[in-house]
Coordinates of C-alpha atoms and ligand atoms in Angstrom, one line a residue:
M1 CA 40.9 -52.0 59.2
K2 CA 39.7 -51.1 62.7
I3 CA 39.0 -54.1 65.1
L4 CA 37.2 -53.6 68.4
A5 CA 38.5 -56.4 70.8
I6 CA 37.2 -57.8 74.1
E7 CA 39.3 -59.8 76.6
S8 CA 37.5 -61.4 79.6
S9 CA 39.2 -64.8 80.1
C10 CA 40.0 -64.1 83.7
D11 CA 39.9 -61.2 86.0
E12 CA 40.3 -58.2 83.8
T13 CA 37.4 -56.9 81.6
A14 CA 39.3 -55.2 78.7
A15 CA 38.3 -53.6 75.5
A16 CA 40.5 -51.9 72.7
V17 CA 40.3 -50.6 69.3
V18 CA 43.3 -51.6 67.1
E19 CA 44.0 -50.4 63.5
D20 CA 45.6 -52.8 61.0
G21 CA 47.0 -54.9 63.8
R22 CA 49.7 -52.6 64.9
T23 CA 48.2 -49.3 65.9
V24 CA 46.3 -49.2 69.3
L25 CA 43.7 -46.3 69.1
S26 CA 42.4 -47.1 72.6
S27 CA 42.9 -49.7 75.4
V28 CA 40.8 -49.9 78.5
I29 CA 41.2 -52.5 81.3
A30 CA 38.8 -52.8 84.5
T31 CA 40.7 -55.0 86.8
Q32 CA 38.9 -57.1 89.5
I33 CA 42.2 -57.9 91.4
N34 CA 41.2 -56.1 94.6
E35 CA 38.1 -58.3 95.0
H36 CA 39.8 -61.5 94.3
K37 CA 42.7 -60.6 96.5
L38 CA 40.3 -61.1 99.6
Y39 CA 40.0 -64.9 98.7
G40 CA 43.6 -65.4 97.7
G41 CA 42.8 -66.1 94.1
V42 CA 40.3 -65.7 91.3
V43 CA 36.7 -66.7 92.2
P44 CA 35.1 -67.6 88.9
E45 CA 31.5 -66.8 89.7
I46 CA 32.6 -63.3 90.9
A47 CA 34.7 -62.8 87.9
S48 CA 31.8 -63.6 85.5
R49 CA 29.4 -61.2 87.4
R50 CA 32.0 -58.4 87.3
H51 CA 32.5 -58.9 83.5
C52 CA 28.7 -58.5 83.0
E53 CA 28.8 -55.4 85.0
N54 CA 32.0 -53.7 83.4
I55 CA 31.8 -54.8 79.7
V56 CA 29.4 -52.0 78.6
G57 CA 31.5 -49.3 80.4
V58 CA 34.9 -50.5 79.1
T59 CA 33.7 -50.9 75.6
S60 CA 32.1 -47.4 75.6
E61 CA 35.2 -45.8 76.9
A62 CA 37.4 -47.6 74.3
L63 CA 35.2 -46.2 71.5
E64 CA 35.1 -42.8 72.9
M65 CA 39.0 -42.8 73.4
A66 CA 39.4 -43.7 69.9
K67 CA 36.8 -41.1 68.8
L68 CA 34.8 -43.8 67.0
G69 CA 31.3 -45.2 66.9
F70 CA 30.2 -48.8 66.4
E71 CA 29.5 -48.0 62.8
D72 CA 33.3 -47.3 62.3
I73 CA 34.5 -50.6 63.4
D74 CA 35.2 -53.3 60.6
G75 CA 35.2 -56.5 62.8
F76 CA 34.7 -57.6 66.4
A77 CA 37.2 -59.9 68.2
A78 CA 37.0 -61.6 71.6
T79 CA 39.0 -64.2 73.5
N80 CA 37.1 -67.6 73.4
S81 CA 39.7 -69.8 74.8
P82 CA 41.5 -70.7 77.2
G83 CA 40.1 -69.4 80.5
L84 CA 37.3 -69.3 83.0
I85 CA 34.3 -70.6 80.9
G86 CA 31.8 -68.2 82.5
A87 CA 34.1 -65.2 82.0
L88 CA 35.0 -66.1 78.5
L89 CA 31.1 -66.4 77.6
V90 CA 30.5 -62.9 78.7
G91 CA 33.1 -61.3 76.3
V92 CA 32.3 -63.6 73.4
N93 CA 28.6 -63.1 73.5
F94 CA 28.9 -59.4 73.9
A95 CA 31.2 -59.2 70.9
K96 CA 29.0 -61.6 68.7
G97 CA 26.1 -59.4 69.6
L98 CA 28.0 -56.3 68.4
A99 CA 29.2 -58.2 65.1
L100 CA 25.5 -59.2 64.5
A101 CA 24.2 -55.8 65.0
Q102 CA 26.7 -54.1 62.8
N103 CA 26.8 -56.9 60.2
K104 CA 30.5 -57.3 60.5
P105 CA 32.7 -60.3 61.1
F106 CA 33.4 -62.0 64.5
I107 CA 36.8 -63.3 65.2
A108 CA 37.4 -65.7 68.0
I109 CA 40.8 -65.5 69.5
H110 CA 43.0 -67.9 71.5
H111 CA 44.4 -66.0 74.6
I112 CA 48.0 -67.3 74.2
K113 CA 48.0 -66.1 70.6
G114 CA 47.1 -62.7 71.9
H115 CA 49.7 -62.7 74.5
I116 CA 52.3 -63.4 71.6
A117 CA 50.8 -60.7 69.4
A118 CA 51.5 -58.0 72.1
N119 CA 55.0 -58.2 70.7
Y120 CA 53.7 -56.8 67.3
I121 CA 52.5 -53.7 69.0
T122 CA 55.7 -53.0 70.7
H123 CA 58.0 -53.8 67.7
P124 CA 56.3 -52.6 64.5
D125 CA 59.1 -54.5 62.5
L126 CA 58.7 -57.9 64.1
Q127 CA 57.5 -60.6 61.8
P128 CA 57.4 -64.4 62.0
P129 CA 59.1 -66.8 62.1
Y130 CA 60.6 -66.8 65.6
L131 CA 60.6 -68.9 68.8
C132 CA 58.5 -67.5 71.7
L133 CA 58.5 -68.3 75.5
V134 CA 54.9 -67.6 76.7
V135 CA 54.6 -67.5 80.5
S136 CA 51.5 -66.6 82.2
G137 CA 49.2 -67.6 85.1
G138 CA 48.0 -70.6 83.3
H139 CA 50.7 -71.4 80.7
S140 CA 54.4 -72.0 80.3
H141 CA 55.0 -72.8 76.7
I142 CA 57.9 -72.7 74.1
V143 CA 56.3 -72.1 70.8
K144 CA 57.3 -72.0 67.2
V145 CA 55.6 -68.9 65.7
K146 CA 55.7 -70.1 62.1
S147 CA 53.3 -67.3 60.7
Y148 CA 51.0 -64.8 62.5
T149 CA 48.4 -67.5 62.9
E150 CA 50.3 -70.9 62.8
L151 CA 52.0 -71.9 66.0
E152 CA 53.7 -75.2 67.0
T153 CA 54.3 -76.0 70.7
V154 CA 57.9 -77.3 71.3
G155 CA 57.6 -77.4 75.1
R156 CA 55.1 -76.9 78.0
T157 CA 54.8 -77.3 81.7
T158 CA 54.1 -80.8 82.9
D159 CA 52.5 -79.3 86.1
D160 CA 52.3 -75.8 87.4
A161 CA 52.5 -72.9 85.1
A162 CA 55.3 -70.3 85.8
G163 CA 52.9 -67.7 87.0
E164 CA 51.0 -70.1 89.1
A165 CA 54.3 -71.1 90.8
F166 CA 55.0 -67.6 91.5
D167 CA 51.5 -66.9 93.0
K168 CA 51.6 -70.1 95.1
A169 CA 55.2 -69.5 96.4
A170 CA 54.4 -65.9 97.1
R171 CA 51.2 -67.0 99.0
A172 CA 53.4 -69.3 101.1
M173 CA 55.7 -66.5 101.8
G174 CA 52.9 -64.1 102.9
F175 CA 52.3 -62.0 99.9
C176 CA 48.8 -61.3 98.5
Y177 CA 47.4 -62.4 95.2
P178 CA 48.7 -62.2 92.5
G179 CA 52.0 -62.6 94.0
G180 CA 54.5 -62.6 91.1
V181 CA 55.0 -58.9 91.3
H182 CA 55.6 -59.0 95.1
I183 CA 58.3 -61.7 94.6
D184 CA 59.9 -59.5 91.9
R185 CA 60.1 -56.5 94.3
A186 CA 61.1 -58.6 97.4
A187 CA 63.9 -60.3 95.3
R188 CA 65.7 -57.1 94.7
L189 CA 66.3 -56.7 98.5
G190 CA 67.4 -60.5 98.9
D191 CA 70.4 -62.6 98.7
K192 CA 69.9 -65.1 95.8
S193 CA 72.5 -67.5 97.1
R194 CA 71.2 -67.7 100.7
Y195 CA 68.8 -70.9 100.1
K196 CA 69.4 -73.9 97.9
L197 CA 66.4 -74.8 95.8
P198 CA 66.0 -77.8 93.3
K199 CA 66.0 -77.3 89.6
P200 CA 63.5 -80.0 88.5
H201 CA 64.3 -82.3 85.5
T202 CA 61.9 -83.0 82.7
K203 CA 61.8 -85.9 80.2
N204 CA 61.4 -83.6 77.2
E205 CA 64.4 -81.1 77.4
Y206 CA 62.1 -78.1 76.4
D207 CA 59.3 -79.0 79.0
F208 CA 59.0 -77.3 82.3
S209 CA 58.2 -78.4 85.8
F210 CA 57.7 -76.0 88.6
S211 CA 55.6 -77.9 91.2
G212 CA 58.6 -79.4 93.0
L213 CA 60.3 -76.0 93.3
K214 CA 57.0 -74.6 94.7
T215 CA 56.9 -77.4 97.3
A216 CA 60.6 -76.9 98.2
V217 CA 59.8 -73.3 99.0
I218 CA 56.7 -74.3 101.2
N219 CA 58.8 -77.1 103.0
L220 CA 61.6 -74.6 103.7
L221 CA 59.0 -72.2 105.3
H222 CA 57.4 -74.9 107.4
N223 CA 60.8 -76.4 108.5
N224 CA 62.0 -73.0 109.6
E225 CA 58.6 -72.3 111.4
Q226 CA 58.8 -75.7 113.3
K227 CA 62.3 -75.0 114.3
G228 CA 61.6 -71.3 115.4
T229 CA 64.1 -70.0 112.7
E230 CA 63.3 -66.9 111.0
T231 CA 63.0 -67.1 107.2
D232 CA 64.7 -64.3 105.3
V233 CA 61.7 -63.9 102.9
N234 CA 63.5 -61.4 100.6
S235 CA 66.3 -63.9 100.1
L236 CA 63.8 -66.8 99.6
A237 CA 62.0 -64.7 96.9
A238 CA 65.3 -64.0 95.2
C239 CA 66.3 -67.6 95.3
F240 CA 63.0 -68.8 93.9
Q241 CA 62.8 -66.1 91.2
D242 CA 66.6 -66.7 90.3
T243 CA 65.8 -70.5 89.9
V244 CA 62.6 -69.9 87.8
T245 CA 64.1 -67.3 85.4
S246 CA 67.4 -69.4 84.9
I247 CA 65.3 -72.4 84.0
L248 CA 63.2 -70.3 81.6
T249 CA 66.0 -68.6 80.1
D250 CA 68.3 -71.5 79.6
K251 CA 65.5 -73.6 78.0
L252 CA 64.5 -70.8 75.5
I253 CA 68.0 -70.1 74.5
S254 CA 69.0 -73.8 74.0
A255 CA 65.8 -74.5 72.0
A256 CA 66.5 -71.4 69.8
I257 CA 70.0 -72.6 69.1
N258 CA 69.1 -76.3 68.6
L259 CA 66.1 -75.5 66.4
G260 CA 68.1 -72.8 64.4
Y261 CA 66.1 -69.7 65.3
K262 CA 67.9 -66.4 65.2
K263 CA 64.9 -64.4 66.6
I264 CA 63.3 -65.1 70.0
A265 CA 60.5 -63.4 72.1
L266 CA 58.9 -63.3 75.3
A267 CA 55.1 -63.1 76.1
G268 CA 52.6 -63.5 78.9
G269 CA 52.0 -62.0 82.5
V270 CA 55.3 -63.3 83.8
A271 CA 57.1 -61.4 80.9
A272 CA 56.8 -58.4 83.2
N273 CA 59.3 -60.0 85.6
S274 CA 62.4 -57.8 85.7
Q275 CA 65.0 -60.4 86.2
L276 CA 63.5 -62.6 83.3
R277 CA 63.6 -59.6 81.1
D278 CA 67.2 -58.8 82.1
K279 CA 68.4 -62.4 81.9
L280 CA 67.0 -63.2 78.4
S281 CA 68.2 -59.8 77.1
E282 CA 71.7 -60.7 78.2
A283 CA 71.6 -64.3 77.1
A284 CA 70.3 -63.4 73.6
K285 CA 73.1 -60.8 73.3
K286 CA 75.7 -63.4 74.2
H287 CA 74.5 -65.9 71.8
G288 CA 73.9 -63.4 68.9
L289 CA 70.1 -63.7 68.9
E290 CA 67.5 -60.9 68.3
F291 CA 65.2 -60.6 71.3
F292 CA 61.8 -59.2 71.5
M293 CA 59.7 -58.5 74.5
P294 CA 56.4 -56.5 75.0
D295 CA 56.3 -53.2 76.7
I296 CA 55.4 -53.9 80.5
S297 CA 52.0 -52.4 80.0
L298 CA 51.1 -55.1 77.4
C299 CA 52.4 -58.1 79.4
G300 CA 49.3 -58.7 81.5
D301 CA 45.8 -59.3 80.2
N302 CA 44.6 -56.7 77.8
A303 CA 42.4 -56.3 74.8
A304 CA 44.9 -54.6 72.5
M305 CA 46.9 -57.8 72.0
I306 CA 43.5 -59.5 71.1
G307 CA 42.8 -56.8 68.5
C308 CA 46.2 -57.2 67.1
Q309 CA 45.7 -61.0 66.6
G310 CA 42.3 -60.4 65.4
Y311 CA 43.6 -58.5 62.5
Y312 CA 46.0 -61.3 61.4
E313 CA 43.4 -64.0 61.9
Y314 CA 41.1 -61.8 59.7
L315 CA 43.7 -61.6 57.2
A316 CA 44.1 -65.4 57.2
G317 CA 40.4 -65.9 56.7
N318 CA 39.8 -67.2 60.2
T319 CA 36.6 -65.4 61.0
S320 CA 33.9 -67.3 63.1
D321 CA 30.2 -67.8 62.8
M322 CA 27.6 -67.1 65.4
S323 CA 27.7 -70.6 66.8
V324 CA 31.3 -70.5 67.9
N325 CA 31.7 -71.7 71.5
C326 CA 34.1 -70.8 74.3
F327 CA 36.5 -73.5 75.7
A328 CA 38.2 -73.6 79.2
T329 CA 41.2 -75.3 77.7
G330 CA 42.2 -75.0 74.1
K331 CA 45.2 -76.5 72.2
L332 CA 47.4 -73.8 70.8
H333 CA 48.6 -75.5 67.7
T334 CA 45.0 -76.4 66.5
L335 CA 43.5 -72.8 66.5
Ligands
KG4_1 O1 49.0 -63.3 81.4 P1 48.4 -63.0 82.8 O2 47.9 -61.6 83.1 O3 47.1 -63.9 83.0 C1 47.0 -65.2 82.5 O4 46.8 -65.3 81.4 O5 47.2 -66.1 83.4 O6 49.4 -63.6 83.8 C2 49.2 -63.4 85.1 C3 50.5 -63.9 85.9 C4 50.2 -64.1 87.3 O7 50.5 -65.4 87.9 C5 51.2 -63.1 87.9 O8 51.7 -63.2 89.3 C6 52.2 -63.0 86.9 O9 51.6 -63.2 85.8 N1 53.1 -61.8 87.0 C7 54.4 -61.8 87.3 C8 54.8 -60.5 87.4 N2 53.7 -59.7 86.9 C9 52.7 -60.5 86.8 N3 55.2 -62.8 87.7 C10 56.5 -62.6 88.0 N4 56.9 -61.4 88.1 C11 56.2 -60.2 87.9 N5 56.7 -59.0 87.7
ZN2 ZN1 46.8 -64.0 80.1

Protein backbone atom coordinates (compact mmCIF):
# COMPACT_ATOMS: atom_id res chain seq x y z
CA MET A 1 0.00 0.00 0.00
CA LYS A 2 1.43 3.38 -1.01
CA ILE A 3 0.58 6.40 1.13
CA LEU A 4 1.24 10.00 0.17
CA ALA A 5 1.76 11.89 3.43
CA ILE A 6 1.81 15.60 4.23
CA GLU A 7 3.29 17.29 7.32
CA SER A 8 2.67 21.00 7.91
CA SER A 9 2.20 21.38 11.68
CA CYS A 10 4.92 23.96 12.26
CA ASP A 11 7.68 25.40 10.08
CA GLU A 12 8.43 22.58 7.63
CA THR A 13 6.25 21.81 4.61
CA ALA A 14 6.91 18.14 3.90
CA ALA A 15 5.59 15.42 1.60
CA ALA A 16 6.59 11.76 1.31
CA VAL A 17 5.52 8.52 -0.30
CA VAL A 18 5.79 5.48 1.99
CA GLU A 19 5.09 1.89 0.99
CA ASP A 20 3.62 -0.56 3.52
CA GLY A 21 4.60 1.64 6.43
CA ARG A 22 8.30 0.86 6.35
CA THR A 23 9.76 1.74 2.95
CA VAL A 24 10.26 5.41 2.14
CA LEU A 25 9.98 5.87 -1.64
CA SER A 26 10.54 9.64 -1.38
CA SER A 27 10.69 12.36 1.24
CA VAL A 28 10.84 16.10 0.57
CA ILE A 29 11.09 18.87 3.19
CA ALA A 30 10.87 22.63 2.54
CA THR A 31 12.03 24.34 5.69
CA GLN A 32 11.07 27.90 6.64
CA ILE A 33 13.63 28.20 9.44
CA ASN A 34 15.69 30.94 7.79
CA GLU A 35 12.68 33.22 7.64
CA HIS A 36 11.45 32.56 11.22
CA LYS A 37 15.02 32.98 12.53
CA LEU A 38 14.68 36.73 11.93
CA TYR A 39 11.93 36.85 14.60
CA GLY A 40 13.55 34.47 17.11
CA GLY A 41 10.78 31.87 16.72
CA VAL A 42 8.00 30.66 14.45
CA VAL A 43 5.52 33.35 13.33
CA PRO A 44 2.24 31.40 12.76
CA GLU A 45 0.86 33.72 10.06
CA ILE A 46 4.07 33.46 8.02
CA ALA A 47 4.18 29.67 8.50
CA SER A 48 0.64 29.24 7.10
CA ARG A 49 1.37 31.41 4.08
CA ARG A 50 4.61 29.56 3.27
CA HIS A 51 2.82 26.20 3.55
CA CYS A 52 0.28 27.46 0.98
CA GLU A 53 3.10 28.45 -1.36
CA ASN A 54 5.22 25.32 -0.91
CA ILE A 55 2.74 22.48 -0.64
CA VAL A 56 2.16 21.89 -4.35
CA GLY A 57 5.91 21.95 -5.07
CA VAL A 58 6.95 19.50 -2.32
CA THR A 59 4.10 17.11 -3.17
CA SER A 60 4.94 17.10 -6.89
CA GLU A 61 8.60 16.53 -6.05
CA ALA A 62 7.76 13.65 -3.71
CA LEU A 63 5.72 11.96 -6.46
CA GLU A 64 8.42 12.59 -9.06
CA MET A 65 11.13 11.15 -6.80
CA ALA A 66 8.99 8.05 -6.22
CA LYS A 67 8.30 7.89 -10.00
CA LEU A 68 4.56 7.73 -9.29
CA GLY A 69 1.42 9.63 -10.25
CA PHE A 70 -1.57 10.50 -8.01
CA GLU A 71 -3.42 7.51 -9.48
CA ASP A 72 -0.78 5.14 -8.00
CA ILE A 73 -1.46 6.31 -4.43
CA ASP A 74 -3.70 4.14 -2.23
CA GLY A 75 -4.28 6.60 0.62
CA PHE A 76 -3.54 10.19 1.67
CA ALA A 77 -2.38 11.08 5.18
CA ALA A 78 -1.76 14.43 6.90
CA THR A 79 -0.97 15.68 10.40
CA ASN A 80 -4.16 17.17 11.91
CA SER A 81 -2.94 17.76 15.50
CA PRO A 82 -1.21 19.13 17.49
CA GLY A 83 0.44 22.19 15.93
CA LEU A 84 -0.19 25.71 14.65
CA ILE A 85 -3.82 25.65 13.59
CA GLY A 86 -3.41 27.69 10.39
CA ALA A 87 -0.43 25.56 9.40
CA LEU A 88 -2.24 22.25 10.04
CA LEU A 89 -5.28 23.37 8.03
CA VAL A 90 -3.16 23.84 4.89
CA GLY A 91 -1.81 20.26 4.90
CA VAL A 92 -5.08 18.61 5.95
CA ASN A 93 -7.22 20.38 3.38
CA PHE A 94 -4.69 19.73 0.63
CA ALA A 95 -4.56 16.01 1.47
CA LYS A 96 -8.37 15.83 1.80
CA GLY A 97 -8.68 17.39 -1.66
CA LEU A 98 -6.33 14.79 -3.14
CA ALA A 99 -8.18 11.94 -1.41
CA LEU A 100 -11.51 13.22 -2.69
CA ALA A 101 -10.22 13.67 -6.24
CA GLN A 102 -8.68 10.18 -6.30
CA ASN A 103 -11.54 8.56 -4.36
CA LYS A 104 -9.07 7.10 -1.86
CA PRO A 105 -9.09 7.18 1.97
CA PHE A 106 -7.90 10.15 4.00
CA ILE A 107 -6.02 9.39 7.23
CA ALA A 108 -5.60 12.10 9.90
CA ILE A 109 -2.43 11.66 11.96
CA HIS A 110 -1.38 12.81 15.44
CA HIS A 111 2.04 14.46 15.06
CA ILE A 112 3.56 12.73 18.09
CA LYS A 113 2.45 9.31 16.86
CA GLY A 114 4.27 10.22 13.64
CA HIS A 115 7.47 11.06 15.53
CA ILE A 116 7.32 7.67 17.29
CA ALA A 117 6.73 5.92 13.94
CA ALA A 118 10.03 7.33 12.59
CA ASN A 119 11.57 4.45 14.56
CA TYR A 120 9.82 1.87 12.35
CA ILE A 121 11.56 3.30 9.29
CA THR A 122 15.03 3.12 10.86
CA HIS A 123 14.40 -0.25 12.54
CA PRO A 124 12.44 -2.59 10.24
CA ASP A 125 12.21 -5.22 13.00
CA LEU A 126 10.86 -2.94 15.76
CA GLN A 127 7.37 -3.86 16.94
CA PRO A 128 5.30 -2.68 19.91
CA PRO A 129 5.08 -2.95 22.85
CA TYR A 130 7.86 -0.67 24.09
CA LEU A 131 8.30 2.49 26.15
CA CYS A 132 9.12 5.67 24.23
CA LEU A 133 10.54 9.04 25.27
CA VAL A 134 9.15 11.71 22.92
CA VAL A 135 11.00 15.02 23.11
CA SER A 136 10.25 17.81 20.66
CA GLY A 137 9.73 21.57 20.56
CA GLY A 138 6.23 21.18 21.99
CA HIS A 139 6.29 17.84 23.88
CA SER A 140 8.15 15.85 26.50
CA HIS A 141 6.34 12.59 27.07
CA ILE A 142 7.06 9.10 28.29
CA VAL A 143 4.63 6.94 26.38
CA LYS A 144 3.62 3.28 26.55
CA VAL A 145 3.44 2.19 22.91
CA LYS A 146 0.95 -0.66 23.42
CA SER A 147 0.35 -1.28 19.72
CA TYR A 148 1.04 0.67 16.51
CA THR A 149 -2.00 2.83 17.19
CA GLU A 150 -2.68 2.61 20.95
CA LEU A 151 -0.57 4.75 23.23
CA GLU A 152 -0.75 5.66 26.89
CA THR A 153 1.05 8.62 28.45
CA VAL A 154 2.97 7.77 31.61
CA GLY A 155 4.70 11.11 32.15
CA ARG A 156 4.69 14.58 30.61
CA THR A 157 6.15 18.02 31.12
CA THR A 158 4.40 20.17 33.67
CA ASP A 159 5.71 23.37 32.04
CA ASP A 160 8.20 23.80 29.16
CA ALA A 161 8.88 21.01 26.67
CA ALA A 162 12.51 19.85 26.41
CA GLY A 163 12.99 21.43 22.97
CA GLU A 164 11.34 24.64 24.13
CA ALA A 165 13.77 24.79 27.09
CA PHE A 166 16.71 24.18 24.72
CA ASP A 167 15.49 26.97 22.42
CA LYS A 168 14.82 29.48 25.23
CA ALA A 169 18.12 28.78 27.02
CA ALA A 170 19.93 29.01 23.67
CA ARG A 171 18.32 32.35 22.92
CA ALA A 172 19.49 33.72 26.29
CA MET A 173 23.00 32.45 25.47
CA GLY A 174 22.93 34.40 22.18
CA PHE A 175 22.26 31.56 19.73
CA CYS A 176 19.72 31.89 16.94
CA TYR A 177 16.45 29.93 16.57
CA PRO A 178 16.13 26.96 16.77
CA GLY A 179 18.83 26.80 19.42
CA GLY A 180 18.92 23.09 20.35
CA VAL A 181 21.47 22.19 17.74
CA HIS A 182 23.68 25.20 18.68
CA ILE A 183 23.71 24.11 22.33
CA ASP A 184 24.60 20.58 21.18
CA ARG A 185 27.62 21.95 19.22
CA ALA A 186 28.76 24.48 21.86
CA ALA A 187 28.51 21.88 24.65
CA ARG A 188 31.24 19.80 22.99
CA LEU A 189 33.69 22.67 23.63
CA GLY A 190 32.61 23.34 27.23
CA ASP A 191 33.18 21.99 30.75
CA LYS A 192 29.96 20.40 32.07
CA SER A 193 31.05 20.82 35.71
CA ARG A 194 31.74 24.57 35.50
CA TYR A 195 28.29 25.83 36.59
CA LYS A 196 25.81 24.34 39.03
CA LEU A 197 22.24 24.13 37.71
CA PRO A 198 19.16 22.81 39.54
CA LYS A 199 17.44 19.51 38.74
CA PRO A 200 13.75 20.35 39.25
CA HIS A 201 11.51 17.95 41.19
CA THR A 202 8.07 16.83 40.00
CA LYS A 203 5.15 15.30 41.91
CA ASN A 204 4.74 12.40 39.49
CA GLU A 205 8.12 10.66 39.22
CA TYR A 206 7.85 10.32 35.41
CA ASP A 207 6.80 13.94 34.75
CA PHE A 208 9.27 16.62 33.67
CA SER A 209 9.78 20.27 34.57
CA PHE A 210 12.25 22.40 32.67
CA SER A 211 11.17 25.99 33.26
CA GLY A 212 13.16 26.36 36.54
CA LEU A 213 16.27 25.15 34.79
CA LYS A 214 15.74 27.59 31.92
CA THR A 215 15.22 30.43 34.43
CA ALA A 216 18.43 29.43 36.27
CA VAL A 217 20.37 29.79 32.99
CA ILE A 218 18.80 33.21 32.32
CA ASN A 219 19.51 34.39 35.91
CA LEU A 220 23.13 33.20 35.76
CA LEU A 221 23.67 35.14 32.52
CA HIS A 222 22.03 38.31 33.96
CA ASN A 223 23.95 38.13 37.24
CA ASN A 224 27.27 37.74 35.44
CA GLU A 225 26.39 40.63 33.12
CA GLN A 226 25.51 42.89 36.08
CA LYS A 227 28.75 41.99 37.85
CA GLY A 228 30.77 42.43 34.66
CA THR A 229 31.88 38.76 34.83
CA GLU A 230 32.25 36.99 31.50
CA THR A 231 30.13 33.84 31.05
CA ASP A 232 31.80 30.81 29.49
CA VAL A 233 28.89 30.11 27.11
CA ASN A 234 30.26 26.77 25.89
CA SER A 235 30.45 25.53 29.49
CA LEU A 236 26.98 26.90 30.31
CA ALA A 237 25.66 25.05 27.22
CA ALA A 238 27.46 21.89 28.40
CA CYS A 239 25.99 22.19 31.94
CA PHE A 240 22.48 22.86 30.66
CA GLN A 241 22.57 20.01 28.15
CA ASP A 242 24.08 17.59 30.66
CA THR A 243 21.34 18.41 33.19
CA VAL A 244 18.48 18.03 30.68
CA THR A 245 19.82 14.83 29.14
CA SER A 246 20.48 13.30 32.59
CA ILE A 247 16.89 14.02 33.67
CA LEU A 248 15.46 12.54 30.45
CA THR A 249 17.70 9.47 30.59
CA ASP A 250 17.16 8.74 34.29
CA LYS A 251 13.37 9.03 34.03
CA LEU A 252 13.02 6.87 30.92
CA ILE A 253 15.29 4.15 32.33
CA SER A 254 13.59 4.07 35.73
CA ALA A 255 10.13 4.04 34.10
CA ALA A 256 11.20 1.12 31.88
CA ILE A 257 12.54 -0.86 34.83
CA ASN A 258 9.57 -0.12 37.12
CA LEU A 259 6.95 -0.77 34.43
CA GLY A 260 8.65 -3.95 33.22
CA TYR A 261 9.70 -2.89 29.71
CA LYS A 262 12.67 -4.54 27.97
CA LYS A 263 12.50 -2.30 24.90
CA ILE A 264 12.83 1.50 24.93
CA ALA A 265 12.83 4.09 22.15
CA LEU A 266 13.48 7.78 21.57
CA ALA A 267 11.61 10.17 19.23
CA GLY A 268 11.10 13.86 18.33
CA GLY A 269 13.35 16.74 17.29
CA VAL A 270 15.44 16.61 20.50
CA ALA A 271 16.20 12.94 19.70
CA ALA A 272 18.86 14.42 17.40
CA ASN A 273 20.82 15.57 20.47
CA SER A 274 24.16 13.77 20.47
CA GLN A 275 24.54 13.57 24.24
CA LEU A 276 21.00 12.27 24.74
CA ARG A 277 21.60 9.57 22.11
CA ASP A 278 24.89 8.57 23.77
CA LYS A 279 23.54 8.64 27.33
CA LEU A 280 20.48 6.55 26.51
CA SER A 281 22.54 4.05 24.50
CA GLU A 282 24.95 3.59 27.42
CA ALA A 283 22.23 3.44 30.09
CA ALA A 284 20.19 0.92 28.08
CA LYS A 285 23.24 -1.29 27.66
CA LYS A 286 24.00 -1.08 31.39
CA HIS A 287 20.47 -2.14 32.32
CA GLY A 288 20.09 -4.81 29.62
CA LEU A 289 17.41 -2.92 27.67
CA GLU A 290 17.05 -2.91 23.90
CA PHE A 291 17.24 0.70 22.68
CA PHE A 292 15.89 2.16 19.42
CA MET A 293 16.26 5.67 18.02
CA PRO A 294 15.48 7.13 14.60
CA ASP A 295 18.20 8.04 12.14
CA ILE A 296 19.13 11.72 12.70
CA SER A 297 17.48 12.64 9.37
CA LEU A 298 14.12 11.37 10.71
CA CYS A 299 14.18 13.10 14.14
CA GLY A 300 12.95 16.53 13.03
CA ASP A 301 9.60 17.13 11.34
CA ASN A 302 9.18 15.14 8.12
CA ALA A 303 6.34 13.48 6.19
CA ALA A 304 7.87 9.99 5.96
CA MET A 305 7.02 9.39 9.64
CA ILE A 306 3.43 10.52 8.93
CA GLY A 307 3.19 8.08 6.00
CA CYS A 308 4.49 5.28 8.20
CA GLN A 309 1.95 5.95 10.96
CA GLY A 310 -0.73 6.44 8.27
CA TYR A 311 -0.25 2.84 7.16
CA TYR A 312 -0.77 1.45 10.66
CA GLU A 313 -3.80 3.70 11.28
CA TYR A 314 -5.26 2.48 7.98
CA LEU A 315 -4.71 -1.16 8.97
CA ALA A 316 -6.49 -0.44 12.29
CA GLY A 317 -9.46 1.03 10.39
CA ASN A 318 -8.73 4.59 11.51
CA THR A 319 -9.51 6.48 8.32
CA SER A 320 -11.24 9.86 8.55
CA ASP A 321 -14.18 11.35 6.71
CA MET A 322 -14.02 14.70 4.96
CA SER A 323 -15.42 16.55 7.98
CA VAL A 324 -12.36 15.82 10.14
CA ASN A 325 -10.94 18.99 11.72
CA CYS A 326 -7.51 20.17 12.91
CA PHE A 327 -6.64 20.76 16.58
CA ALA A 328 -3.89 22.95 18.03
CA THR A 329 -3.70 20.59 21.00
CA GLY A 330 -4.61 16.95 20.88
CA LYS A 331 -4.50 14.29 23.58
CA LEU A 332 -2.17 11.49 22.63
CA HIS A 333 -4.03 8.58 24.17
CA THR A 334 -7.40 9.49 22.71
CA LEU A 335 -6.23 9.49 19.11
O1 LIG B 1 10.06 17.60 16.50
P1 LIG B 1 10.53 18.94 16.08
O2 LIG B 1 11.27 19.06 14.77
O3 LIG B 1 9.35 19.95 16.05
C1 LIG B 1 8.28 19.85 16.95
O4 LIG B 1 7.41 18.97 16.76
O5 LIG B 1 8.32 20.63 17.93
O6 LIG B 1 11.46 19.46 17.27
C2 LIG B 1 12.09 20.70 17.20
C3 LIG B 1 12.91 20.88 18.45
C4 LIG B 1 13.46 22.29 18.61
O7 LIG B 1 13.18 22.74 19.91
C5 LIG B 1 14.94 22.10 18.37
O8 LIG B 1 15.76 23.05 19.04
C6 LIG B 1 15.16 20.71 18.92
O9 LIG B 1 14.04 19.98 18.45
N1 LIG B 1 16.42 20.11 18.44
C7 LIG B 1 17.45 19.80 19.26
C8 LIG B 1 18.49 19.31 18.44
N2 LIG B 1 18.04 19.32 17.15
C9 LIG B 1 16.77 19.82 17.17
N3 LIG B 1 17.56 19.92 20.60
C10 LIG B 1 18.73 19.53 21.15
N4 LIG B 1 19.78 19.06 20.43
C11 LIG B 1 19.69 18.92 19.08
N5 LIG B 1 20.73 18.44 18.39
ZN1 LIG C 1 7.65 17.56 15.54
